[in-house]
Amino acid sequence: MKERVALYPGTFDPLTNGHIDIVRRAVKLYDKLVIGIARNEDKRPLFSLDERVEMALDLTREYTGETVIEVRPFSGLLMHFAEEVGAGSIIRGLRAVSDFEYEFQMVGMNQRLNPDIETVFLMADPRHQAIASRLVKEIARLGGDITAFVPPAIKSRVLERFAK
């Protein structure tokens, strides 16, 4: 039987409880999950690419079970990276209707680039639907409590970054 490989791409700056929720559910569906950490300097990340890869490796270690989890940085076209890692699916988390509108466009374009790679949407747990990395950074920058939005290891790193 062919190995079921999925790619979960994102900037993950920082990795949130919502991201972890999607990983926890995706590993139930696939033999291998590749977490693709996008370089995307246009978003002016709080953490370097290496730091984001390291955090993802640390936080996903406990979810492997029978699924192999691989964390890899990437730049360039998502579909090229998906082909490179042998993904048959791209995992996308949805929080709100606005996410769906953007993702709907992306699916259309990705299908034109490679119709053999499916996009699978996983709805975020209702407790995590409002969480966005951008908002977590803004709350932390303004001195708010981000405890409910990120794992403890991420919280300390975010707060440390804004203390400088």
PDB file of C-alpha atoms in Angstrom:
ATOM      1  CA  MET A   1       0.000   0.000   0.000  1.00  0.00           C
ATOM      2  CA  LYS A   2       1.265   3.472  -0.899  1.00  0.00           C
ATOM      3  CA  GLU A   3       2.425   5.664   1.998  1.00  0.00           C
ATOM      4  CA  ARG A   4      -0.040   8.496   2.710  1.00  0.00           C
ATOM      5  CA  VAL A   5       1.989  11.704   2.953  1.00  0.00           C
ATOM      6  CA  ALA A   6       0.544  15.114   3.800  1.00  0.00           C
ATOM      7  CA  LEU A   7       2.128  18.544   3.917  1.00  0.00           C
ATOM      8  CA  TYR A   8       1.021  21.091   6.513  1.00  0.00           C
ATOM      9  CA  PRO A   9       2.564  24.388   5.360  1.00  0.00           C
ATOM     10  CA  GLY A  10       2.695  27.711   7.158  1.00  0.00           C
ATOM     11  CA  THR A  11       4.863  30.440   8.538  1.00  0.00           C
ATOM     12  CA  PHE A  12       4.196  29.279  12.132  1.00  0.00           C
ATOM     13  CA  ASP A  13       5.453  32.556  13.623  1.00  0.00           C
ATOM     14  CA  PRO A  14       4.774  31.607  16.355  1.00  0.00           C
ATOM     15  CA  LEU A  15       3.312  28.129  16.476  1.00  0.00           C
ATOM     16  CA  THR A  16      -0.061  28.345  18.273  1.00  0.00           C
ATOM     17  CA  ASN A  17      -2.407  25.955  20.055  1.00  0.00           C
ATOM     18  CA  GLY A  18      -4.494  26.041  16.870  1.00  0.00           C
ATOM     19  CA  HIS A  19      -1.558  24.771  14.807  1.00  0.00           C
ATOM     20  CA  ILE A  20      -0.877  22.014  17.350  1.00  0.00           C
ATOM     21  CA  ASP A  21      -4.562  21.023  17.233  1.00  0.00           C
ATOM     22  CA  ILE A  22      -4.369  20.607  13.448  1.00  0.00           C
ATOM     23  CA  VAL A  23      -1.160  18.534  13.754  1.00  0.00           C
ATOM     24  CA  ARG A  24      -2.730  16.327  16.438  1.00  0.00           C
ATOM     25  CA  ARG A  25      -5.663  15.555  14.141  1.00  0.00           C
ATOM     26  CA  ALA A  26      -3.693  15.262  10.891  1.00  0.00           C
ATOM     27  CA  VAL A  27      -1.426  12.541  12.279  1.00  0.00           C
ATOM     28  CA  LYS A  28      -4.511  10.332  12.660  1.00  0.00           C
ATOM     29  CA  LEU A  29      -5.052  10.459   8.898  1.00  0.00           C
ATOM     30  CA  TYR A  30      -1.582  10.043   7.395  1.00  0.00           C
ATOM     31  CA  ASP A  31       1.487   7.815   7.577  1.00  0.00           C
ATOM     32  CA  LYS A  32       3.778  10.821   7.290  1.00  0.00           C
ATOM     33  CA  LEU A  33       3.148  14.495   8.007  1.00  0.00           C
ATOM     34  CA  VAL A  34       5.622  17.059   6.727  1.00  0.00           C
ATOM     35  CA  ILE A  35       5.356  20.401   8.481  1.00  0.00           C
ATOM     36  CA  GLY A  36       6.654  22.923   5.985  1.00  0.00           C
ATOM     37  CA  ILE A  37       7.954  26.103   7.586  1.00  0.00           C
ATOM     38  CA  ALA A  38       7.751  28.890   5.013  1.00  0.00           C
ATOM     39  CA  ARG A  39      10.625  31.334   4.727  1.00  0.00           C
ATOM     40  CA  ASN A  40       8.257  34.263   3.874  1.00  0.00           C
ATOM     41  CA  GLU A  41      10.300  37.336   4.827  1.00  0.00           C
ATOM     42  CA  ASP A  42       7.457  39.572   3.583  1.00  0.00           C
ATOM     43  CA  LYS A  43       5.642  38.872   6.871  1.00  0.00           C
ATOM     44  CA  ARG A  44       8.659  40.150   8.857  1.00  0.00           C
ATOM     45  CA  PRO A  45       8.763  37.134  11.193  1.00  0.00           C
ATOM     46  CA  LEU A  46       9.405  37.500  14.905  1.00  0.00           C
ATOM     47  CA  PHE A  47      11.478  34.305  14.870  1.00  0.00           C
ATOM     48  CA  SER A  48      14.123  33.198  12.400  1.00  0.00           C
ATOM     49  CA  LEU A  49      13.451  30.266  10.098  1.00  0.00           C
ATOM     50  CA  ASP A  50      15.788  28.063  12.153  1.00  0.00           C
ATOM     51  CA  GLU A  51      14.016  29.043  15.384  1.00  0.00           C
ATOM     52  CA  ARG A  52      10.600  28.229  13.924  1.00  0.00           C
ATOM     53  CA  VAL A  53      11.840  24.835  12.690  1.00  0.00           C
ATOM     54  CA  GLU A  54      13.334  24.101  16.123  1.00  0.00           C
ATOM     55  CA  MET A  55      10.111  25.064  17.936  1.00  0.00           C
ATOM     56  CA  ALA A  56       8.001  22.920  15.598  1.00  0.00           C
ATOM     57  CA  LEU A  57      10.314  19.940  16.098  1.00  0.00           C
ATOM     58  CA  ASP A  58      10.153  20.313  19.886  1.00  0.00           C
ATOM     59  CA  LEU A  59       6.377  20.726  20.055  1.00  0.00           C
ATOM     60  CA  THR A  60       5.352  17.986  17.633  1.00  0.00           C
ATOM     61  CA  ARG A  61       7.618  15.251  18.968  1.00  0.00           C
ATOM     62  CA  GLU A  62       4.884  13.893  21.257  1.00  0.00           C
ATOM     63  CA  TYR A  63       2.308  13.522  18.453  1.00  0.00           C
ATOM     64  CA  THR A  64       4.173  11.095  16.246  1.00  0.00           C
ATOM     65  CA  GLY A  65       2.742   7.752  17.420  1.00  0.00           C
ATOM     66  CA  GLU A  66       2.642   5.647  14.272  1.00  0.00           C
ATOM     67  CA  THR A  67       2.956   8.706  12.049  1.00  0.00           C
ATOM     68  CA  VAL A  68       6.313  10.075  10.992  1.00  0.00           C
ATOM     69  CA  ILE A  69       6.521  13.832  11.485  1.00  0.00           C
ATOM     70  CA  GLU A  70       9.162  15.710   9.563  1.00  0.00           C
ATOM     71  CA  VAL A  71       9.733  19.467   9.902  1.00  0.00           C
ATOM     72  CA  ARG A  72      11.362  21.173   6.933  1.00  0.00           C
ATOM     73  CA  PRO A  73      11.912  24.772   5.916  1.00  0.00           C
ATOM     74  CA  PHE A  74      10.936  25.811   2.404  1.00  0.00           C
ATOM     75  CA  SER A  75      10.755  28.777   0.099  1.00  0.00           C
ATOM     76  CA  GLY A  76       9.248  29.148  -3.313  1.00  0.00           C
ATOM     77  CA  LEU A  77       6.094  27.658  -4.703  1.00  0.00           C
ATOM     78  CA  LEU A  78       4.128  25.477  -2.313  1.00  0.00           C
ATOM     79  CA  MET A  79       3.215  22.952  -4.995  1.00  0.00           C
ATOM     80  CA  HIS A  80       6.873  22.448  -5.913  1.00  0.00           C
ATOM     81  CA  PHE A  81       7.666  21.730  -2.261  1.00  0.00           C
ATOM     82  CA  ALA A  82       4.670  19.371  -2.005  1.00  0.00           C
ATOM     83  CA  GLU A  83       5.958  17.449  -5.016  1.00  0.00           C
ATOM     84  CA  GLU A  84       9.484  17.382  -3.553  1.00  0.00           C
ATOM     85  CA  VAL A  85       8.287  15.773  -0.296  1.00  0.00           C
ATOM     86  CA  GLY A  86       5.948  13.361  -2.094  1.00  0.00           C
ATOM     87  CA  ALA A  87       2.768  14.778  -0.560  1.00  0.00           C
ATOM     88  CA  GLY A  88      -0.564  13.576  -1.880  1.00  0.00           C
ATOM     89  CA  SER A  89      -2.396  16.088   0.308  1.00  0.00           C
ATOM     90  CA  ILE A  90      -1.935  19.583   1.632  1.00  0.00           C
ATOM     91  CA  ILE A  91      -3.438  20.182   5.065  1.00  0.00           C
ATOM     92  CA  ARG A  92      -5.004  23.553   5.746  1.00  0.00           C
ATOM     93  CA  GLY A  93      -6.629  24.673   8.961  1.00  0.00           C
ATOM     94  CA  LEU A  94      -9.771  26.770   8.778  1.00  0.00           C
ATOM     95  CA  ARG A  95     -10.892  29.162  11.481  1.00  0.00           C
ATOM     96  CA  ALA A  96     -13.518  31.385   9.887  1.00  0.00           C
ATOM     97  CA  VAL A  97     -15.400  32.093   6.665  1.00  0.00           C
ATOM     98  CA  SER A  98     -12.723  34.609   5.690  1.00  0.00           C
ATOM     99  CA  ASP A  99     -10.131  31.798   5.769  1.00  0.00           C
ATOM    100  CA  PHE A 100     -12.312  29.760   3.433  1.00  0.00           C
ATOM    101  CA  GLU A 101     -12.515  32.523   0.825  1.00  0.00           C
ATOM    102  CA  TYR A 102      -8.721  32.819   0.651  1.00  0.00           C
ATOM    103  CA  GLU A 103      -8.176  29.045   0.750  1.00  0.00           C
ATOM    104  CA  PHE A 104     -10.798  28.502  -1.962  1.00  0.00           C
ATOM    105  CA  GLN A 105      -8.743  30.671  -4.338  1.00  0.00           C
ATOM    106  CA  MET A 106      -5.549  28.859  -3.394  1.00  0.00           C
ATOM    107  CA  VAL A 107      -7.111  25.438  -4.020  1.00  0.00           C
ATOM    108  CA  GLY A 108      -8.166  26.525  -7.488  1.00  0.00           C
ATOM    109  CA  MET A 109      -4.685  27.697  -8.376  1.00  0.00           C
ATOM    110  CA  ASN A 110      -2.991  24.667  -6.806  1.00  0.00           C
ATOM    111  CA  GLN A 111      -5.301  22.282  -8.675  1.00  0.00           C
ATOM    112  CA  ARG A 112      -4.211  23.901 -11.937  1.00  0.00           C
ATOM    113  CA  LEU A 113      -0.546  23.464 -10.976  1.00  0.00           C
ATOM    114  CA  ASN A 114      -0.917  19.830  -9.885  1.00  0.00           C
ATOM    115  CA  PRO A 115      -4.338  18.140  -9.959  1.00  0.00           C
ATOM    116  CA  ASP A 116      -2.907  15.025  -8.246  1.00  0.00           C
ATOM    117  CA  ILE A 117      -2.379  16.810  -4.924  1.00  0.00           C
ATOM    118  CA  GLU A 118      -5.550  17.273  -2.886  1.00  0.00           C
ATOM    119  CA  THR A 119      -6.156  19.989  -0.319  1.00  0.00           C
ATOM    120  CA  VAL A 120      -7.721  18.759   2.920  1.00  0.00           C
ATOM    121  CA  PHE A 121      -9.335  21.270   5.263  1.00  0.00           C
ATOM    122  CA  LEU A 122      -9.485  20.642   8.983  1.00  0.00           C
ATOM    123  CA  MET A 123     -11.674  22.961  11.026  1.00  0.00           C
ATOM    124  CA  ALA A 124      -9.956  24.380  14.048  1.00  0.00           C
ATOM    125  CA  ASP A 125     -11.330  23.293  17.407  1.00  0.00           C
ATOM    126  CA  PRO A 126     -13.827  25.974  18.531  1.00  0.00           C
ATOM    127  CA  ARG A 127     -11.499  26.868  21.438  1.00  0.00           C
ATOM    128  CA  HIS A 128      -8.806  27.810  18.914  1.00  0.00           C
ATOM    129  CA  GLN A 129     -10.816  29.436  16.115  1.00  0.00           C
ATOM    130  CA  ALA A 130      -9.895  33.001  17.029  1.00  0.00           C
ATOM    131  CA  ILE A 131      -6.174  32.317  17.334  1.00  0.00           C
ATOM    132  CA  ALA A 132      -3.911  33.814  14.703  1.00  0.00           C
ATOM    133  CA  SER A 133      -0.139  34.129  15.024  1.00  0.00           C
ATOM    134  CA  ARG A 134      -0.379  37.781  14.014  1.00  0.00           C
ATOM    135  CA  LEU A 135      -2.803  38.493  16.870  1.00  0.00           C
ATOM    136  CA  VAL A 136      -0.739  36.537  19.393  1.00  0.00           C
ATOM    137  CA  LYS A 137       2.277  38.710  18.569  1.00  0.00           C
ATOM    138  CA  GLU A 138       0.205  41.885  18.842  1.00  0.00           C
ATOM    139  CA  ILE A 139      -1.245  40.890  22.229  1.00  0.00           C
ATOM    140  CA  ALA A 140       2.217  40.008  23.554  1.00  0.00           C
ATOM    141  CA  ARG A 141       3.751  43.210  22.205  1.00  0.00           C
ATOM    142  CA  LEU A 142       1.113  45.239  24.044  1.00  0.00           C
ATOM    143  CA  GLY A 143       1.620  43.383  27.314  1.00  0.00           C
ATOM    144  CA  GLY A 144      -1.419  41.086  27.178  1.00  0.00           C
ATOM    145  CA  ASP A 145      -1.644  37.485  28.356  1.00  0.00           C
ATOM    146  CA  ILE A 146      -1.106  34.916  25.582  1.00  0.00           C
ATOM    147  CA  THR A 147      -1.333  31.853  27.840  1.00  0.00           C
ATOM    148  CA  ALA A 148      -4.548  30.561  26.242  1.00  0.00           C
ATOM    149  CA  PHE A 149      -3.190  30.855  22.702  1.00  0.00           C
ATOM    150  CA  VAL A 150       0.233  29.192  22.677  1.00  0.00           C
ATOM    151  CA  PRO A 151       2.019  26.286  24.381  1.00  0.00           C
ATOM    152  CA  PRO A 152       4.065  27.324  27.458  1.00  0.00           C
ATOM    153  CA  ALA A 153       7.417  26.892  25.667  1.00  0.00           C
ATOM    154  CA  ILE A 154       6.273  29.265  22.924  1.00  0.00           C
ATOM    155  CA  LYS A 155       4.858  31.771  25.411  1.00  0.00           C
ATOM    156  CA  SER A 156       8.209  32.144  27.146  1.00  0.00           C
ATOM    157  CA  ARG A 157      10.027  32.617  23.838  1.00  0.00           C
ATOM    158  CA  VAL A 158       7.533  35.223  22.599  1.00  0.00           C
ATOM    159  CA  LEU A 159       7.665  37.167  25.872  1.00  0.00           C
ATOM    160  CA  GLU A 160      11.461  37.002  25.868  1.00  0.00           C
ATOM    161  CA  ARG A 161      11.527  38.404  22.344  1.00  0.00           C
ATOM    162  CA  PHE A 162       9.339  41.371  23.274  1.00  0.00           C
ATOM    163  CA  ALA A 163      11.291  42.042  26.491  1.00  0.00           C
ATOM    164  CA  LYS A 164      14.302  43.083  24.399  1.00  0.00           C
TER     165      LYS A 164
END
